[in-house]
CSV table of C-alpha atoms in Angstrom, one decimal:
chain,number,residue,atom,x,y,z
A,1,MET,CA,-193.1,-13.2,58.9
A,2,ASP,CA,-195.7,-14.3,56.3
A,3,LEU,CA,-194.6,-12.2,53.4
A,4,TYR,CA,-197.8,-13.2,51.5
A,5,LYS,CA,-200.1,-11.7,54.2
A,6,SER,CA,-198.0,-8.7,55.2
A,7,LEU,CA,-196.8,-7.7,51.7
A,8,VAL,CA,-198.1,-9.6,48.5
A,9,GLY,CA,-201.7,-10.0,49.4
A,10,HIS,CA,-202.0,-6.3,50.7
A,11,PHE,CA,-200.4,-5.2,47.5
A,12,LEU,CA,-202.5,-7.2,45.1
A,13,PHE,CA,-205.8,-7.0,46.8
A,14,THR,CA,-205.9,-3.5,48.4
A,15,LEU,CA,-203.2,-1.2,46.8
A,16,VAL,CA,-203.3,-2.1,43.0
A,17,LYS,CA,-206.8,-4.0,43.4
A,18,THR,CA,-205.7,-6.6,40.8
A,19,GLU,CA,-208.7,-8.2,38.9
A,20,PRO,CA,-209.6,-11.3,40.7
A,21,GLU,CA,-210.0,-13.5,37.5
A,22,TRP,CA,-206.9,-12.2,35.6
A,23,LEU,CA,-204.8,-12.9,38.7
A,24,HIS,CA,-206.4,-16.5,38.9
A,25,LYS,CA,-205.3,-17.1,35.4
A,26,GLN,CA,-201.8,-16.0,35.9
A,27,THR,CA,-201.8,-18.4,38.9
A,28,ILE,CA,-203.1,-21.3,36.8
A,29,GLY,CA,-200.3,-20.5,34.3
A,30,SER,CA,-197.8,-20.7,37.0
A,31,LEU,CA,-199.2,-23.9,38.1
A,32,ASN,CA,-198.9,-25.4,34.5
A,33,TRP,CA,-195.1,-24.5,34.5
A,34,LEU,CA,-194.7,-26.2,38.0
A,35,SER,CA,-196.5,-29.1,36.8
A,36,LYS,CA,-194.6,-29.6,33.7
A,37,ALA,CA,-191.3,-29.1,35.6
A,38,SER,CA,-192.3,-32.0,38.0
A,39,TYR,CA,-192.0,-34.6,35.3
A,40,TYR,CA,-188.2,-33.7,34.9
A,41,PRO,CA,-185.7,-34.3,37.8
A,42,SER,CA,-183.5,-31.5,36.5
A,43,THR,CA,-186.2,-28.8,36.8
A,44,ASN,CA,-188.0,-30.1,39.8
A,45,TRP,CA,-186.0,-28.3,42.4
A,46,LEU,CA,-188.8,-25.7,42.8
A,47,ASN,CA,-191.4,-28.2,43.6
A,48,ASN,CA,-189.1,-29.8,46.3
A,49,LEU,CA,-188.6,-26.1,47.6
A,50,LEU,CA,-192.1,-25.6,48.0
A,51,GLN,CA,-192.5,-29.1,49.9
A,52,GLN,CA,-189.8,-28.0,52.3
A,53,TYR,CA,-191.5,-24.8,53.1
A,54,LEU,CA,-195.2,-25.3,52.9
A,55,CYS,CA,-195.6,-29.0,54.0
A,56,LEU,CA,-196.2,-30.5,57.3
A,57,ASN,CA,-196.0,-34.3,57.8
A,58,ASP,CA,-197.3,-36.0,60.9
A,59,PRO,CA,-198.8,-39.3,61.7
A,60,ARG,CA,-201.5,-37.7,63.8
A,61,LEU,CA,-202.9,-36.1,60.9
A,62,GLU,CA,-203.2,-39.1,58.7
A,63,GLN,CA,-206.7,-41.0,58.2
A,64,THR,CA,-207.6,-43.8,55.7
A,65,ILE,CA,-211.0,-43.2,54.5
A,66,LEU,CA,-213.0,-45.4,52.0
A,67,GLY,CA,-209.8,-47.0,51.1
A,68,MET,CA,-207.9,-43.8,50.5
A,69,LYS,CA,-205.0,-42.5,52.5
A,70,PHE,CA,-205.1,-38.8,53.5
A,71,PRO,CA,-201.8,-37.4,55.0
A,72,ASN,CA,-203.7,-34.7,56.5
A,73,PRO,CA,-207.6,-33.6,56.6
A,74,LEU,CA,-207.1,-30.2,54.8
A,75,GLY,CA,-207.9,-30.3,51.1
A,76,LEU,CA,-208.2,-27.8,48.2
A,77,ALA,CA,-211.9,-27.2,47.3
A,78,ALA,CA,-213.2,-27.5,43.9
A,79,GLY,CA,-213.4,-24.4,41.7
A,80,PHE,CA,-209.5,-23.3,41.7
A,81,ASP,CA,-208.3,-25.9,39.5
A,82,LYS,CA,-211.1,-26.4,37.1
A,83,ASP,CA,-209.2,-28.2,34.4
A,84,GLY,CA,-206.9,-30.3,36.5
A,85,ILE,CA,-203.8,-28.3,35.7
A,86,GLY,CA,-201.9,-28.8,38.8
A,87,ALA,CA,-203.1,-32.5,39.8
A,88,ASN,CA,-199.7,-33.7,40.2
A,89,ILE,CA,-198.4,-30.9,42.2
A,90,TRP,CA,-201.0,-29.8,44.8
A,91,HIS,CA,-199.5,-31.9,47.6
A,92,ASN,CA,-196.4,-29.6,47.3
A,93,PHE,CA,-198.5,-26.8,48.7
A,94,GLY,CA,-199.3,-29.0,51.8
A,95,PHE,CA,-202.6,-30.3,51.0
A,96,GLY,CA,-203.8,-33.6,52.0
A,97,PHE,CA,-206.0,-33.9,48.9
A,98,ALA,CA,-207.4,-31.8,46.0
A,99,GLU,CA,-210.6,-31.7,44.1
A,100,LEU,CA,-210.4,-30.9,40.5
A,101,GLY,CA,-213.3,-29.1,38.6
A,102,THR,CA,-216.2,-28.3,38.3
A,103,VAL,CA,-215.7,-30.2,35.0
A,104,THR,CA,-218.7,-30.6,32.5
A,105,TYR,CA,-219.2,-33.0,29.7
A,106,HIS,CA,-219.3,-30.2,27.3
A,107,PRO,CA,-216.6,-27.4,27.1
A,108,GLN,CA,-218.0,-24.1,28.0
A,109,PRO,CA,-216.9,-20.5,28.5
A,110,GLY,CA,-219.2,-19.9,31.6
A,111,ASN,CA,-220.9,-16.6,32.4
A,112,PRO,CA,-220.0,-13.3,30.8
A,113,PRO,CA,-217.4,-11.3,33.0
A,114,PRO,CA,-217.0,-9.6,35.2
A,115,ARG,CA,-218.0,-12.6,37.2
A,116,LEU,CA,-215.7,-12.9,40.1
A,117,PHE,CA,-215.4,-10.3,42.9
A,118,ARG,CA,-213.5,-9.9,46.2
A,119,LEU,CA,-215.3,-8.8,49.3
A,120,PRO,CA,-212.4,-7.9,51.6
A,121,LEU,CA,-214.3,-6.3,54.4
A,122,ASP,CA,-216.2,-9.7,54.7
A,123,GLN,CA,-213.2,-11.9,53.9
A,124,ALA,CA,-215.4,-13.3,51.0
A,125,ALA,CA,-215.6,-13.6,47.4
A,126,LEU,CA,-218.8,-13.4,45.2
A,127,ASN,CA,-218.7,-15.5,42.0
A,128,ARG,CA,-220.9,-16.3,39.2
A,129,MET,CA,-218.3,-18.2,36.9
A,130,GLY,CA,-220.9,-20.7,35.6
A,131,PHE,CA,-218.5,-23.8,35.3
A,132,ASN,CA,-216.1,-22.3,32.7
A,133,ASN,CA,-214.0,-25.2,31.8
A,134,GLY,CA,-212.5,-27.1,28.9
A,135,GLY,CA,-214.7,-30.0,29.3
A,136,ALA,CA,-214.3,-33.7,30.3
A,137,VAL,CA,-212.7,-35.0,27.1
A,138,ALA,CA,-210.0,-32.6,27.8
A,139,MET,CA,-209.6,-33.3,31.4
A,140,ALA,CA,-209.4,-36.9,30.7
A,141,ALA,CA,-206.6,-36.4,28.1
A,142,ARG,CA,-204.6,-34.1,30.5
A,143,LEU,CA,-204.8,-36.4,33.5
A,144,LYS,CA,-203.9,-39.5,31.5
A,145,GLY,CA,-201.0,-37.8,29.9
A,146,GLY,CA,-199.7,-36.6,33.5
A,147,LYS,CA,-200.1,-40.2,34.9
A,148,GLU,CA,-198.0,-41.6,31.8
A,149,LYS,CA,-195.3,-39.0,32.4
A,150,LEU,CA,-194.9,-39.3,36.3
A,151,ASN,CA,-192.6,-42.4,37.6
A,152,TYR,CA,-194.4,-42.3,40.9
A,153,PRO,CA,-198.0,-42.1,42.1
A,154,ILE,CA,-199.6,-38.9,43.3
A,155,PRO,CA,-199.2,-39.0,47.1
A,156,ILE,CA,-202.6,-37.5,47.8
A,157,PRO,CA,-206.1,-38.6,46.8
A,158,ILE,CA,-207.5,-36.4,43.6
A,159,GLY,CA,-211.2,-35.9,43.4
A,160,ILE,CA,-213.1,-34.8,40.5
A,161,ASN,CA,-216.0,-32.5,40.7
A,162,LEU,CA,-218.7,-33.0,38.2
A,163,GLY,CA,-221.4,-30.6,36.9
A,164,LYS,CA,-224.1,-30.2,34.5
A,165,SER,CA,-223.3,-28.7,30.9
A,166,LYS,CA,-225.4,-25.4,30.7
A,167,ILE,CA,-226.7,-26.4,27.2
A,168,THR,CA,-227.9,-29.8,28.6
A,169,PRO,CA,-231.7,-29.7,29.5
A,170,LEU,CA,-232.4,-30.4,33.0
A,171,GLU,CA,-234.4,-33.5,32.0
A,172,LEU,CA,-231.2,-35.1,30.4
A,173,ALA,CA,-229.1,-33.9,33.3
A,174,ALA,CA,-228.4,-37.7,34.6
A,175,GLN,CA,-227.0,-38.5,31.0
A,176,ASP,CA,-224.6,-35.5,30.9
A,177,TYR,CA,-223.0,-36.5,34.4
A,178,LEU,CA,-222.8,-39.9,33.2
A,179,GLU,CA,-220.9,-39.1,30.0
A,180,SER,CA,-218.3,-37.2,32.2
A,181,PHE,CA,-218.0,-39.9,34.6
A,182,ARG,CA,-217.3,-42.5,31.9
A,183,LEU,CA,-214.4,-40.5,30.7
A,184,LEU,CA,-212.8,-39.6,34.0
A,185,LYS,CA,-214.0,-42.5,36.2
A,186,ASP,CA,-210.4,-44.4,36.1
A,187,LEU,CA,-208.6,-41.0,36.6
A,188,GLY,CA,-209.8,-39.7,39.9
A,189,ASP,CA,-209.7,-41.4,43.3
A,190,TYR,CA,-213.2,-39.9,44.2
A,191,PHE,CA,-216.1,-38.1,42.5
A,192,VAL,CA,-218.4,-35.5,43.6
A,193,VAL,CA,-222.0,-34.9,42.1
A,194,ASN,CA,-222.2,-30.9,42.1
A,195,VAL,CA,-226.0,-30.1,42.1
A,196,SER,CA,-225.5,-27.1,44.4
A,197,SER,CA,-223.8,-24.2,42.4
A,198,PRO,CA,-226.2,-21.2,42.0
A,199,ASN,CA,-224.4,-20.3,38.7
A,200,THR,CA,-225.9,-22.8,36.2
A,201,PRO,CA,-229.8,-22.2,35.7
A,202,GLY,CA,-231.9,-24.8,37.5
A,203,LEU,CA,-229.0,-26.6,38.8
A,204,ARG,CA,-230.0,-26.6,42.3
A,205,SER,CA,-233.4,-28.1,41.5
A,206,LEU,CA,-231.4,-31.3,40.8
A,207,GLN,CA,-231.0,-31.5,44.7
A,208,ASP,CA,-234.7,-32.7,44.6
A,209,ALA,CA,-235.0,-36.1,45.8
A,210,ALA,CA,-236.5,-37.5,42.5
A,211,MET,CA,-233.9,-35.7,40.2
A,212,LEU,CA,-231.0,-36.5,42.2
A,213,SER,CA,-232.1,-40.2,42.2
A,214,GLN,CA,-231.9,-40.3,38.6
A,215,ILE,CA,-228.3,-39.1,38.3
A,216,LEU,CA,-227.2,-41.3,41.2
A,217,ASP,CA,-228.9,-44.4,39.4
A,218,VAL,CA,-226.9,-43.9,36.1
A,219,LEU,CA,-223.6,-43.1,38.0
A,220,GLN,CA,-223.8,-46.0,40.3
A,221,GLY,CA,-224.7,-48.3,37.4
A,222,GLU,CA,-221.5,-47.2,35.5
A,223,ASN,CA,-219.3,-47.5,38.8
A,224,THR,CA,-218.0,-51.0,38.2
A,225,GLY,CA,-214.8,-49.9,39.9
A,226,LYS,CA,-216.6,-48.9,43.1
A,227,LYS,CA,-215.2,-45.1,43.1
A,228,PRO,CA,-216.4,-43.1,46.2
A,229,ILE,CA,-219.0,-40.6,45.0
A,230,PHE,CA,-220.0,-37.8,47.0
A,231,VAL,CA,-222.9,-35.2,46.6
A,232,LYS,CA,-222.0,-31.6,47.3
A,233,ILE,CA,-224.9,-29.6,48.7
A,234,ALA,CA,-226.2,-25.8,49.1
A,235,PRO,CA,-226.0,-24.3,52.6
A,236,ASP,CA,-229.3,-22.7,51.8
A,237,LEU,CA,-231.5,-26.0,51.9
A,238,GLU,CA,-233.9,-26.4,54.5
A,239,TRP,CA,-233.4,-29.1,57.1
A,240,GLU,CA,-236.1,-31.4,55.5
A,241,ALA,CA,-234.5,-31.2,52.1
A,242,ILE,CA,-231.1,-31.9,53.5
A,243,SER,CA,-232.7,-35.0,55.4
A,244,ASP,CA,-234.1,-36.2,52.1
A,245,ILE,CA,-230.6,-36.0,50.4
A,246,MET,CA,-229.1,-37.9,53.5
A,247,ALA,CA,-231.7,-40.6,53.1
A,248,ILE,CA,-230.7,-40.9,49.2
A,249,ALA,CA,-227.2,-40.9,50.0
A,250,GLN,CA,-227.6,-44.1,52.3
A,251,GLY,CA,-229.9,-45.5,49.9
A,252,TYR,CA,-227.3,-45.3,47.0
A,253,ASN,CA,-224.7,-46.4,49.3
A,254,LEU,CA,-222.8,-42.9,48.7
A,255,ALA,CA,-219.4,-42.2,50.1
A,256,GLY,CA,-220.6,-39.1,52.0
A,257,LEU,CA,-221.6,-35.5,51.6
A,258,ILE,CA,-219.8,-32.4,50.9
A,259,ALA,CA,-221.3,-29.3,53.1
A,260,THR,CA,-221.3,-26.8,51.6
A,261,ASN,CA,-221.1,-24.9,48.4
A,262,THR,CA,-221.6,-21.0,48.1
A,263,THR,CA,-224.6,-19.3,49.6
A,264,ILE,CA,-227.1,-17.0,47.8
A,265,SER,CA,-227.8,-15.3,51.3
A,266,ARG,CA,-226.3,-11.8,51.6
A,267,GLU,CA,-227.3,-11.5,55.2
A,268,GLY,CA,-224.8,-9.7,57.5
A,269,LEU,CA,-222.2,-8.3,54.7
A,270,GLN,CA,-220.4,-5.3,55.4
A,271,THR,CA,-219.7,-4.5,51.9
A,272,GLN,CA,-222.2,-1.9,50.5
A,273,ILE,CA,-220.8,-1.5,47.0
A,274,ILE,CA,-218.9,-3.6,44.5
A,275,GLU,CA,-216.4,-1.0,43.2
A,276,LYS,CA,-216.1,-3.0,39.8
A,277,THR,CA,-219.8,-2.7,39.0
A,278,GLY,CA,-221.1,0.2,41.3
A,279,LYS,CA,-223.8,-2.1,42.6
A,280,SER,CA,-224.4,-3.6,46.1
A,281,PRO,CA,-224.0,-7.5,46.6
A,282,GLN,CA,-227.7,-7.7,46.9
A,283,GLU,CA,-227.9,-6.6,43.3
A,284,GLU,CA,-225.4,-9.0,42.0
A,285,ALA,CA,-226.0,-12.6,41.2
A,286,GLY,CA,-223.8,-15.3,42.1
A,287,GLY,CA,-222.6,-17.3,45.3
A,288,ILE,CA,-220.8,-15.9,48.4
A,289,SER,CA,-217.9,-18.0,49.6
A,290,GLY,CA,-215.5,-17.2,52.7
A,291,ARG,CA,-216.2,-16.0,56.2
A,292,PRO,CA,-220.1,-15.3,55.6
A,293,VAL,CA,-220.7,-18.9,55.1
A,294,ARG,CA,-218.5,-20.5,57.7
A,295,ASP,CA,-221.3,-20.6,60.5
A,296,ARG,CA,-224.0,-22.1,58.2
A,297,SER,CA,-221.6,-24.6,56.8
A,298,THR,CA,-220.8,-25.8,60.2
A,299,GLU,CA,-224.5,-26.1,61.3
A,300,VAL,CA,-225.2,-28.4,58.4
A,301,ILE,CA,-222.3,-30.6,59.0
A,302,ARG,CA,-223.3,-30.7,62.7
A,303,PHE,CA,-226.7,-31.6,61.5
A,304,ILE,CA,-225.7,-34.3,59.1
A,305,HIS,CA,-223.4,-35.9,61.8
A,306,GLN,CA,-226.2,-35.8,64.5
A,307,GLN,CA,-229.0,-37.0,62.2
A,308,SER,CA,-226.7,-39.8,60.7
A,309,GLN,CA,-225.3,-40.6,64.1
A,310,GLY,CA,-221.9,-40.4,62.4
A,311,GLN,CA,-222.5,-42.7,59.7
A,312,ILE,CA,-222.3,-40.5,56.8
A,313,PRO,CA,-218.7,-39.4,56.0
A,314,ILE,CA,-218.7,-35.6,55.6
A,315,ILE,CA,-216.1,-33.3,54.0
A,316,GLY,CA,-216.6,-29.8,55.5
A,317,VAL,CA,-215.9,-26.6,53.4
A,318,GLY,CA,-216.9,-22.9,53.9
A,319,GLY,CA,-215.1,-20.1,55.5
A,320,ILE,CA,-212.1,-21.9,56.9
A,321,PHE,CA,-209.1,-19.6,57.4
A,322,THR,CA,-207.6,-20.4,60.8
A,323,ALA,CA,-207.0,-23.8,62.7
A,324,GLU,CA,-209.9,-22.8,64.9
A,325,ASP,CA,-212.2,-22.8,61.9
A,326,ALA,CA,-211.0,-26.0,60.9
A,327,TRP,CA,-211.3,-27.4,64.3
A,328,GLU,CA,-214.9,-26.4,64.6
A,329,LYS,CA,-215.7,-28.3,61.4
A,330,ILE,CA,-214.0,-31.4,62.3
A,331,THR,CA,-215.3,-31.3,66.0
A,332,ALA,CA,-218.8,-30.8,64.3
A,333,GLY,CA,-218.5,-34.0,62.3
A,334,ALA,CA,-216.4,-33.4,59.1
A,335,CYS,CA,-213.8,-36.0,58.8
A,336,LEU,CA,-212.0,-33.9,56.1
A,337,ILE,CA,-212.1,-30.2,55.2
A,338,GLN,CA,-211.5,-28.0,52.2
A,339,THR,CA,-210.5,-24.4,51.7
A,340,TYR,CA,-210.4,-22.0,48.6
A,341,THR,CA,-211.3,-18.5,49.5
A,342,GLY,CA,-209.5,-18.5,52.9
A,343,TRP,CA,-206.3,-19.9,50.9
A,344,ILE,CA,-206.6,-16.8,48.7
A,345,TYR,CA,-206.7,-14.3,51.4
A,346,GLU,CA,-204.3,-16.1,53.9
A,347,GLY,CA,-201.8,-17.1,51.2
A,348,PRO,CA,-199.7,-20.6,50.8
A,349,MET,CA,-198.4,-20.6,54.3
A,350,MET,CA,-202.1,-21.1,55.5
A,351,VAL,CA,-202.1,-24.8,55.2
A,352,SER,CA,-199.2,-25.5,57.4
A,353,ARG,CA,-200.4,-22.8,60.0
A,354,ILE,CA,-203.8,-24.7,60.2
A,355,LEU,CA,-202.3,-28.0,60.6
A,356,THR,CA,-199.9,-27.0,63.1
A,357,GLY,CA,-202.9,-25.5,65.0
A,358,LEU,CA,-204.8,-28.8,64.7
A,359,LEU,CA,-201.7,-30.6,66.2
A,360,THR,CA,-202.1,-28.1,69.1
A,361,LYS,CA,-205.6,-28.8,69.5
A,362,LEU,CA,-205.1,-32.6,69.7
A,363,GLU,CA,-202.7,-32.1,72.4
A,364,GLU,CA,-205.0,-29.6,74.5
A,365,ASN,CA,-207.8,-32.2,74.1
A,366,GLY,CA,-205.7,-35.3,75.0
A,367,LEU,CA,-206.3,-37.0,71.7
A,368,ASN,CA,-203.8,-39.0,69.6
A,369,SER,CA,-205.1,-38.5,66.2
A,370,ILE,CA,-207.4,-36.2,64.1
A,371,ARG,CA,-209.9,-39.1,63.6
A,372,GLU,CA,-210.5,-39.3,67.2
A,373,ALA,CA,-211.5,-35.4,67.1
A,374,VAL,CA,-214.4,-36.1,64.6
A,375,GLY,CA,-217.8,-35.0,66.0
A,376,THR,CA,-216.3,-34.6,69.5
A,377,GLY,CA,-218.2,-31.3,69.8
A,378,ASP,CA,-221.6,-33.3,70.0
A,379,ARG,CA,-220.4,-35.8,72.7
């Protein structure tokens, strides 16, 4: 029995209706304790216990992509661990990689609360957090200090998602991304240019070909270590705009694309009123994540894979709750996948359930590795 789904989640989300951001802060506090415990063998027993119950290791799930070894294809999406609190322990929860951030060059509090809402009827969340984080200097210090304390390398790739500071004018966005990258470039295994959050004014305009090119120009000029750089795109783009970004990605020799961020669409939502505000989701600003974005993100993945003939690596994210959801994105063309909202609703056992289901899918389809499944839905 999954106690989280049957008892804990039901209690927190339905009965007492715990405030989502407060609960998130408590979780981050627990992660901070676990992270510190991992530095000392005498207190690391709990992390070992997490590995025992939450991790699934199987060589069929492994991939080496862009020089990085992923023990499995399911990662933690950006947005949960904004400041890199749990960088050294996310592998204990079964994830094959983890993406930190979004981090900005300047520390910022984000948008005023309330700014995070559950939509249980839709298995979704609405957020307008606004890149609240402690800034790139603080993240760099934390990650560097963590690396110095550990006597072993972190066994999964760690990505860092970069955003634009709210106080930085759009015309200076490239320099803002560059300053963050300079501080963090030696501390992440890959980097993500986030130009698709709907919660920073004007940010999505940076998906325009000319603006995005300016950012990538300065980043690749600084990228002497040849760290893989991805661009994260919105699900609401027209196909022509996605094609433009694909051309830029190939022109700048990017590592790939992350598809997709949250959506500003409210189509098909069952939630009529958000209890906290008394307003409908249509009246509330912010991006929707979870089930409502699942199908659109898969469509975008399939489009990129088909148009690039599989030449652009894709990290697929949006509405992954089950092994079936994960399989759809992989067979549409995603070589890696990420979850956040699904993990909140389904609980920590979700990762091993999905990985077990993916192994079953491989067996059913006569495949020997997860890599063989990528894009097979188009063949």
